[in-house]
Tab-separated table of C-alpha atoms in Angstrom:
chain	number	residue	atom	x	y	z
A	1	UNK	CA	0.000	0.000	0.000
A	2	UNK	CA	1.154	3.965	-0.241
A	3	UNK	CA	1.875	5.861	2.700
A	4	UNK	CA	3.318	8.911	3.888
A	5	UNK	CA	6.647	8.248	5.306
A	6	UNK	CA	9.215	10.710	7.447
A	7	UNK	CA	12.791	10.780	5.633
A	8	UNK	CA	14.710	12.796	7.877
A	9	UNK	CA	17.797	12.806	4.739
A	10	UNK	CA	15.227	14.298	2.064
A	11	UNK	CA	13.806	17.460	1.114
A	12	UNK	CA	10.660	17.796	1.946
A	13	UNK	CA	10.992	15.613	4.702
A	14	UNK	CA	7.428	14.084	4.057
A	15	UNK	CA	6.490	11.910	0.605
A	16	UNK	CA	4.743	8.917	-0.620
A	17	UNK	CA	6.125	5.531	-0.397
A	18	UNK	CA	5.332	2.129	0.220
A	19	UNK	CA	4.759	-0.378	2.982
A	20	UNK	CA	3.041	-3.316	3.691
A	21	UNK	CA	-0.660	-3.646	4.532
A	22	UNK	CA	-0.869	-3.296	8.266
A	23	UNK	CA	-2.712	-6.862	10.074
A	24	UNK	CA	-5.388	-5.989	12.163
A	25	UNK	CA	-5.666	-7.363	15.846
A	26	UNK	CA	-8.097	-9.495	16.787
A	27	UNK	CA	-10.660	-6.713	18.042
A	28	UNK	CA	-9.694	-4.028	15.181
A	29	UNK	CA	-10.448	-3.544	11.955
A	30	UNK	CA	-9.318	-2.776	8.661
A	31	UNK	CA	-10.085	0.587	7.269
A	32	UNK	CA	-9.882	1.699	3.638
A	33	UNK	CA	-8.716	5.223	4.272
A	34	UNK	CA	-10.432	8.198	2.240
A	35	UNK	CA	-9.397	11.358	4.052
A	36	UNK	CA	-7.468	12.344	7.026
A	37	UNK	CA	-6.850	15.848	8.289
A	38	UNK	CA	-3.909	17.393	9.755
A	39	UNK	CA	-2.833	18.418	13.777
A	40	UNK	CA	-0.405	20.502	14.391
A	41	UNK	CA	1.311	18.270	17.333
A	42	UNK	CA	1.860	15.170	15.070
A	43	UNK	CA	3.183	17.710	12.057
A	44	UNK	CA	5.725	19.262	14.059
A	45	UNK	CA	7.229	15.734	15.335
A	46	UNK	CA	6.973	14.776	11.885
A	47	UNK	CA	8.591	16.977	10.372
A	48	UNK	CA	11.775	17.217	13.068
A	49	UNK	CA	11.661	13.190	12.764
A	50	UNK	CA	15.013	11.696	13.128
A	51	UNK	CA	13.632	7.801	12.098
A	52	UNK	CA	11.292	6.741	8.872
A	53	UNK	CA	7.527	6.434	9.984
A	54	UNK	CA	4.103	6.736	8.801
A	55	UNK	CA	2.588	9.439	10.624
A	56	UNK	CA	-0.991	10.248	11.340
A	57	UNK	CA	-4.091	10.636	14.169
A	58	UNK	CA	-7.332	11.291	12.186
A	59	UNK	CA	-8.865	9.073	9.472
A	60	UNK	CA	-11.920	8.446	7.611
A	61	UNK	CA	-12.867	5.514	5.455
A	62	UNK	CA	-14.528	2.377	5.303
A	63	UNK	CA	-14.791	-0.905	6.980
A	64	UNK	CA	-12.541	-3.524	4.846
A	65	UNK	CA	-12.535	-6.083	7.344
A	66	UNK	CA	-14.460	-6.188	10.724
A	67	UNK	CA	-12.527	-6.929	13.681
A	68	UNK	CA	-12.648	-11.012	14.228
A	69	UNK	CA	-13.789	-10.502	17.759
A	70	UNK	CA	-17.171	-8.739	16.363
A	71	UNK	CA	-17.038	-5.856	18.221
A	72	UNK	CA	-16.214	-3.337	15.476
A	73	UNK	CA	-18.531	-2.183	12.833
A	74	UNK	CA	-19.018	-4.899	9.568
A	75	UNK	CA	-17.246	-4.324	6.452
A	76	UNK	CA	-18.847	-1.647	4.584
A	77	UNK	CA	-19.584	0.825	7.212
A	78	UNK	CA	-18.485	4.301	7.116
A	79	UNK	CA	-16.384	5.435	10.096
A	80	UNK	CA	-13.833	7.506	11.419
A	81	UNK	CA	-11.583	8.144	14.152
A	82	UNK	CA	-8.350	8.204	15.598
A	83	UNK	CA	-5.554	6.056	16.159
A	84	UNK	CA	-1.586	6.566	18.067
A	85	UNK	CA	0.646	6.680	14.897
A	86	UNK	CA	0.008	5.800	10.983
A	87	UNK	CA	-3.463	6.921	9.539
A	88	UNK	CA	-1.293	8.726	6.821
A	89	UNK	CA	-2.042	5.982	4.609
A	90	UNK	CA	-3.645	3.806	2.252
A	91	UNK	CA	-5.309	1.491	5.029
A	92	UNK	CA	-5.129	1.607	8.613
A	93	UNK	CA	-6.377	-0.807	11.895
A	94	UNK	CA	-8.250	0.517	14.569
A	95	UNK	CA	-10.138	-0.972	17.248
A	96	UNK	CA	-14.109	0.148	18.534
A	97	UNK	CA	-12.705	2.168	21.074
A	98	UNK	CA	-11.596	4.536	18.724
A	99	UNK	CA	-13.795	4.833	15.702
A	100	UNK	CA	-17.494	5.045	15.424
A	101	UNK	CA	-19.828	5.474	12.054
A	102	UNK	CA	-19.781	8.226	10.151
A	103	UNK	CA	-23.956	8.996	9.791
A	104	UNK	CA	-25.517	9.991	6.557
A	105	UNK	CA	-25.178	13.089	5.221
A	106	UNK	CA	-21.753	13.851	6.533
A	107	UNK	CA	-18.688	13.381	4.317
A	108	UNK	CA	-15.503	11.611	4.681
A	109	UNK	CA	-13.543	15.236	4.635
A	110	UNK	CA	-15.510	16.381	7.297
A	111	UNK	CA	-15.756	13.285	9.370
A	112	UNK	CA	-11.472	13.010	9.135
A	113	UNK	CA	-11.451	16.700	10.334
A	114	UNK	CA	-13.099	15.878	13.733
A	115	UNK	CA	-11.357	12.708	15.750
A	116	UNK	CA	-8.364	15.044	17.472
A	117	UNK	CA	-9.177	18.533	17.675
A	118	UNK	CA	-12.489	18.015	18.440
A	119	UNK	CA	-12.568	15.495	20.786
A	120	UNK	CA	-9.335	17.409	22.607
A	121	UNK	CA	-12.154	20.402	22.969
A	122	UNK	CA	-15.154	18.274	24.065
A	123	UNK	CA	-12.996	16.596	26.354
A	124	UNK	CA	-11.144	19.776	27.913
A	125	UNK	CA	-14.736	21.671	28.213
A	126	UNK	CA	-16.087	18.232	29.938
A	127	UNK	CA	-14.061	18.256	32.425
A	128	UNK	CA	-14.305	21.967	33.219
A	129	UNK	CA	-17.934	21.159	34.391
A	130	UNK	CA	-21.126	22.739	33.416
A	131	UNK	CA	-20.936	25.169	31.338
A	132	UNK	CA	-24.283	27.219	31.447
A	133	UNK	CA	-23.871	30.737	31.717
A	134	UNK	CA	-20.297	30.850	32.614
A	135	UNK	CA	-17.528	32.951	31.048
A	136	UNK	CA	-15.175	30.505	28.957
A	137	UNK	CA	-12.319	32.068	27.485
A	138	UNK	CA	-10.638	29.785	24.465
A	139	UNK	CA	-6.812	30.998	23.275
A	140	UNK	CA	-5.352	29.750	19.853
A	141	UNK	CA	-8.744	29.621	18.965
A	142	UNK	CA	-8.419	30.135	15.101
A	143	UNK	CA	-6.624	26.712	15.543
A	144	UNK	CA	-9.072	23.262	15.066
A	145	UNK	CA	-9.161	22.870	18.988
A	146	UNK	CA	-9.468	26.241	19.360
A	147	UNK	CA	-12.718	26.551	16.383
A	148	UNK	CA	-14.526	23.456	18.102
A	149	UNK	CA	-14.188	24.862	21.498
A	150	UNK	CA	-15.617	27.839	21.272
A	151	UNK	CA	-18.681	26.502	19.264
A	152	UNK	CA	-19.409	23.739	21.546
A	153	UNK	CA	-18.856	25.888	24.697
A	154	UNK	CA	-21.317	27.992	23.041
A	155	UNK	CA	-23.355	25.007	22.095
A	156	UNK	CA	-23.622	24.103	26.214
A	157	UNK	CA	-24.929	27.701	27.142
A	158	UNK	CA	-21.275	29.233	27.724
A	159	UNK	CA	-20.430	32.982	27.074
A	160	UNK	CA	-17.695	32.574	24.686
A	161	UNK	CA	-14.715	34.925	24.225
A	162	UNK	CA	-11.486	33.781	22.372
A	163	UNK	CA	-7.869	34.873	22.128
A	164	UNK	CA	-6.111	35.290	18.337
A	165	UNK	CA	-4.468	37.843	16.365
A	166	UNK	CA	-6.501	36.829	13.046
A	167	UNK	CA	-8.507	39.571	11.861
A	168	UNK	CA	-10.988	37.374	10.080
A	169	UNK	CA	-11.464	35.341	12.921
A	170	UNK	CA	-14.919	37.060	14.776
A	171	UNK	CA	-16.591	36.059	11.061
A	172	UNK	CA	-15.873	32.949	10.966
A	173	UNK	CA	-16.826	32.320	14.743
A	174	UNK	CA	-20.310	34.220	13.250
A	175	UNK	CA	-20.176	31.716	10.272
A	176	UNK	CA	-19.876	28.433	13.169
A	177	UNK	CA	-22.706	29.609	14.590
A	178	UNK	CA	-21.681	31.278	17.605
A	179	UNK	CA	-24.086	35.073	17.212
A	180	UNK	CA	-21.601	37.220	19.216
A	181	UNK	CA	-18.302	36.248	19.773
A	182	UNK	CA	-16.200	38.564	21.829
A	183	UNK	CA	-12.579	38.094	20.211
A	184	UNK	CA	-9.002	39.495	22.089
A	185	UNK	CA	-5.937	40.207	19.851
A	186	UNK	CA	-3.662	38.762	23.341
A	187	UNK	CA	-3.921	37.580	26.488
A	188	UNK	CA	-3.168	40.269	28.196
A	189	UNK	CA	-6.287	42.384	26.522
A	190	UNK	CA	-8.335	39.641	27.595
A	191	UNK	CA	-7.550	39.881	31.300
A	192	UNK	CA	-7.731	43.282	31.507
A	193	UNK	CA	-11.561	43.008	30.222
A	194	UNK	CA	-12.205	40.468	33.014
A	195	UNK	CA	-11.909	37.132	34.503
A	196	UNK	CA	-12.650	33.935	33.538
A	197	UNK	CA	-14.766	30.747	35.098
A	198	UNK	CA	-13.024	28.154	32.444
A	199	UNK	CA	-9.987	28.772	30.285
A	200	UNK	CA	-8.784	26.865	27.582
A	201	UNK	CA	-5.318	26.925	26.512
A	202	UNK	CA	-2.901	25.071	24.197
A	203	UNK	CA	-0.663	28.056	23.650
A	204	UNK	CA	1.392	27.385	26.894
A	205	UNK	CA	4.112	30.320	28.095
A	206	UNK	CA	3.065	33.603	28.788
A	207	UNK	CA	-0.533	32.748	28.005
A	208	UNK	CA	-0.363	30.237	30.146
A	209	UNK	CA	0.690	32.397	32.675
A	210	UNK	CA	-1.316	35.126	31.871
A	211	UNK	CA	-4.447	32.892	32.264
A	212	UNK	CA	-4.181	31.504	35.615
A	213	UNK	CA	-4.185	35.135	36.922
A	214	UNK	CA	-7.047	35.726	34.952
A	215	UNK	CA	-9.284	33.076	36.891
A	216	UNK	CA	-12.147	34.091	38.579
A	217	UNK	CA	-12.908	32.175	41.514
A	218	UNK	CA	-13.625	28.601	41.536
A	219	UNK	CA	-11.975	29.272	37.946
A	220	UNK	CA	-10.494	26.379	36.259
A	221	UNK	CA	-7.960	26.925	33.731
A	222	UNK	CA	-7.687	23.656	31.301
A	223	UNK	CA	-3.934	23.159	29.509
A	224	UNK	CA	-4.007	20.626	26.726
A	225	UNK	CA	-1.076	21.797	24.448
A	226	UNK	CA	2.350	23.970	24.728
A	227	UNK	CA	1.905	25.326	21.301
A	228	UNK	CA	4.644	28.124	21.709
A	229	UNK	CA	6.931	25.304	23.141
A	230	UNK	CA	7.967	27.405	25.868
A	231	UNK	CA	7.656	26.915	29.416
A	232	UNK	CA	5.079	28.944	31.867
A	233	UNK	CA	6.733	31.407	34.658
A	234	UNK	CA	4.049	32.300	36.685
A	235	UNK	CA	3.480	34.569	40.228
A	236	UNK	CA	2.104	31.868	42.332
A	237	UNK	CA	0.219	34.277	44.605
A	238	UNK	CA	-1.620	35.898	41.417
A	239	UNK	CA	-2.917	32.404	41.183
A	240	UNK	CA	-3.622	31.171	44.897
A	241	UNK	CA	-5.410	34.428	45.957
A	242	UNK	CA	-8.525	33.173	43.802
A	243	UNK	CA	-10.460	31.558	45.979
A	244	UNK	CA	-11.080	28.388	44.408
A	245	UNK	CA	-8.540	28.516	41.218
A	246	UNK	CA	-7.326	25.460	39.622
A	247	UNK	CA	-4.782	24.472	36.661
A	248	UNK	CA	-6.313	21.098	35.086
A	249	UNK	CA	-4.104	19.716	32.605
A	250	UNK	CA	-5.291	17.348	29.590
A	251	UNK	CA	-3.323	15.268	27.274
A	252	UNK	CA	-5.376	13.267	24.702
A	253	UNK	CA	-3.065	10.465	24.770
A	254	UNK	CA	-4.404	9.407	27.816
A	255	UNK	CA	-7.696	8.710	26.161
A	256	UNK	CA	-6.001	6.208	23.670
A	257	UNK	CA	-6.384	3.163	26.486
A	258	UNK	CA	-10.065	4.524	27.182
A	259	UNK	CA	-13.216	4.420	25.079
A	260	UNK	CA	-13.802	7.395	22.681
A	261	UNK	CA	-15.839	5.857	20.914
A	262	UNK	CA	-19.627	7.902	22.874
A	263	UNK	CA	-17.511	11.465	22.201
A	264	UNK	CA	-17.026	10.086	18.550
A	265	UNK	CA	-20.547	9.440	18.100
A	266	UNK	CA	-21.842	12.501	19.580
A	267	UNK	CA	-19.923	14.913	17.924
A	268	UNK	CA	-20.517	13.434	14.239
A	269	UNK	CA	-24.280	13.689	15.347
A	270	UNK	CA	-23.813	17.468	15.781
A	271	UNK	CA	-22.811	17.775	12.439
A	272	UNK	CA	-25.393	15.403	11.059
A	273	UNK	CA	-27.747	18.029	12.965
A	274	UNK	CA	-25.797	21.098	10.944
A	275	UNK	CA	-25.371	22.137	14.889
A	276	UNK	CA	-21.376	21.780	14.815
A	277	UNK	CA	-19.352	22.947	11.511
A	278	UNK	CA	-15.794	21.519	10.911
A	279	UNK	CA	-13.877	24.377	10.602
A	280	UNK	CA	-11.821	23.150	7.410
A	281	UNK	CA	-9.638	25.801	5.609
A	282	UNK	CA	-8.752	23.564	2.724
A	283	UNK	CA	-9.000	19.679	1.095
A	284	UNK	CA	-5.873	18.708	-0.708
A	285	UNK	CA	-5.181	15.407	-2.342
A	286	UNK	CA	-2.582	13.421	0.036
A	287	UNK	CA	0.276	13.921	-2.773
A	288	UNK	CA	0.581	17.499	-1.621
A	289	UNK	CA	1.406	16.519	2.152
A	290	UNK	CA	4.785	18.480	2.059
A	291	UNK	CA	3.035	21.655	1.236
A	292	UNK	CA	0.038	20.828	3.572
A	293	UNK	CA	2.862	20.737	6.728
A	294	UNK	CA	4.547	23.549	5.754
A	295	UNK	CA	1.764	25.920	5.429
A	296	UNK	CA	0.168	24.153	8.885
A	297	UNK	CA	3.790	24.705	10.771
A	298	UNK	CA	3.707	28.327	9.410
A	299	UNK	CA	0.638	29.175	10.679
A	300	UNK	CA	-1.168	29.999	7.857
A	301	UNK	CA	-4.052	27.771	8.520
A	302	UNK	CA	-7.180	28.470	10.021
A	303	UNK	CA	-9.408	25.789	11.396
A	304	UNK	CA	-7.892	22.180	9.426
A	305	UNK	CA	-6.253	21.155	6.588
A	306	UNK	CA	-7.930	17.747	5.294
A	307	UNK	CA	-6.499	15.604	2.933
A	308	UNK	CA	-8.295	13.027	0.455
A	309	UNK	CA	-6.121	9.319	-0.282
A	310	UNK	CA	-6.590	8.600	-4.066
């Protein structure tokens, strides 16, 4: 089968080459792969990759073979979801946990832009508790976390404000369905026009530490990422003078030994209902992957980048 490989000794460092067809466990199956979208976490590794490996989280595709324990969907079947390392290719194994069906009316480039990003969001906002009325405050959020979060926070009653220097970006929040999104061009705007009950950051550094100080109390301040790659100096008594502040820190790849499968499902039902729009910026065919990381590492992305296996 093709697949995108890492070749540290090339230029670009990511191309199309061939492997064998992976052998599925006995409680996964193997998916045909149509479409898979880009995350910024797995790009950057990829591209400083000192070994040859096929990339990839998301997926889309269909059922080739069910899983020989019957506990995956049967051959045929539409799904999508997310896997530790190698979707970037022709076919891919996955077990229940970690896929689910892709209903009708939703398409395999929209399906393959939801497994990490979105589930990273619905996951952080979970765990930040209900979310009615409260003030949530979402940084990076012209990012694909960053676009789900602040739809679904305003999906579960939230008052959304987000953090991003793209001028565009308080349309596009309009065009995802959130009516009035209150948008800050940095951190440090944003807590000088108040504090916060949840905030969601995968920026890390300063607006990490920017954040915790902007925590009202009983504020919980949800880290899933270190986008700037920098570590977070912080005051502590900024922070433990809120009555009630807390620093809650996700990482999705603790999810990969639990079932995702009930997130899965849910959020491809919100887009079956036209309540949650992937935020895709572009669908490329998978022979363009070099130029697809670049622009993705340079920022020049909003929302994801999806690319279709032909």
């Amino acid at each position: 089968m093709r697949v995108v490989i890492t070749n540290p000794a090339a230029n670009p460092r990511l191309c199309l080459s061939e492997a064998p067809r992976p052998e599925p466990a006995p409680d996964q199956a193997l998916i045909k792969v149509e479409a898979f979208s880009l995350n910024a976490g797995e790009v950057r590794r990829a591209m400083e990759a000192t070994d040859a490996y096929v990339p990839g989280w998301d997926f889309a595709g269909v059922v080739e073979r069910a899983a020989d324990d019957g506990g995956t969907p049967p051959a045929g079947t539409r799904v999508y979801g997310f896997v530790p390392q190698g979707s970037w290719a022709e076919y891919v194994t996955a077990s229940a946990s970690m896929i689910a069906e892709i209903p009708d009316g939703v398409g395999a480039a929209e399906a393959a832009a939801l497994p990490v990003a979105a589930v990273t969001a619905l996951a952080s906002l979970q765990s930040a508790g209900p979310l009615l009325g409260r003030r949530v405050l979402i940084t990076g959020a012209a990012g694909g976390v960053g676009r789900y979060a602040c739809r679904l926070a305003d999906l579960a009653g939230a008052r959304v404000f987000a953090v991003s220097r793209r001028p565009d970006l308080p349309k596009r929040l309009r065009e995802d369905g959130i009516a009035a999104p209150t948008v800050f061009t940095t951190m440090a705007e944003a807590r000088q026009a108040g504090r916060y009950d949840v905030i969601l950051d995968g920026v890390g550094g300063d607006f990490l530490a920017t954040a915790l100080a902007a925590l009202a109390p009983d504020g919980v301040c949800v880290s899933f990422g270190n986008g700037s790659g920098r570590p977070a100096a912080f005051d502590p008594v900024d922070f433990y003078r809120t009555p009630g502040a807390r620093l809650q820190g996700l990482w999705l790849g603790n999810f990969m030994t639990a079932d995702c499968s009930p997130m899965l499902r849910r959020l491809a039902g919100l887009v079956a209902e036209g309540r949650l729009r992937p935020p895709i910026d572009d669908v490329l065919p998978w022979t363009d992957i070099a130029d697809a990381a670049e622009r993705l590492v340079g920022q020049s992305v909003d929302g994801k980048l999806v690319l279709t296996v032909r």
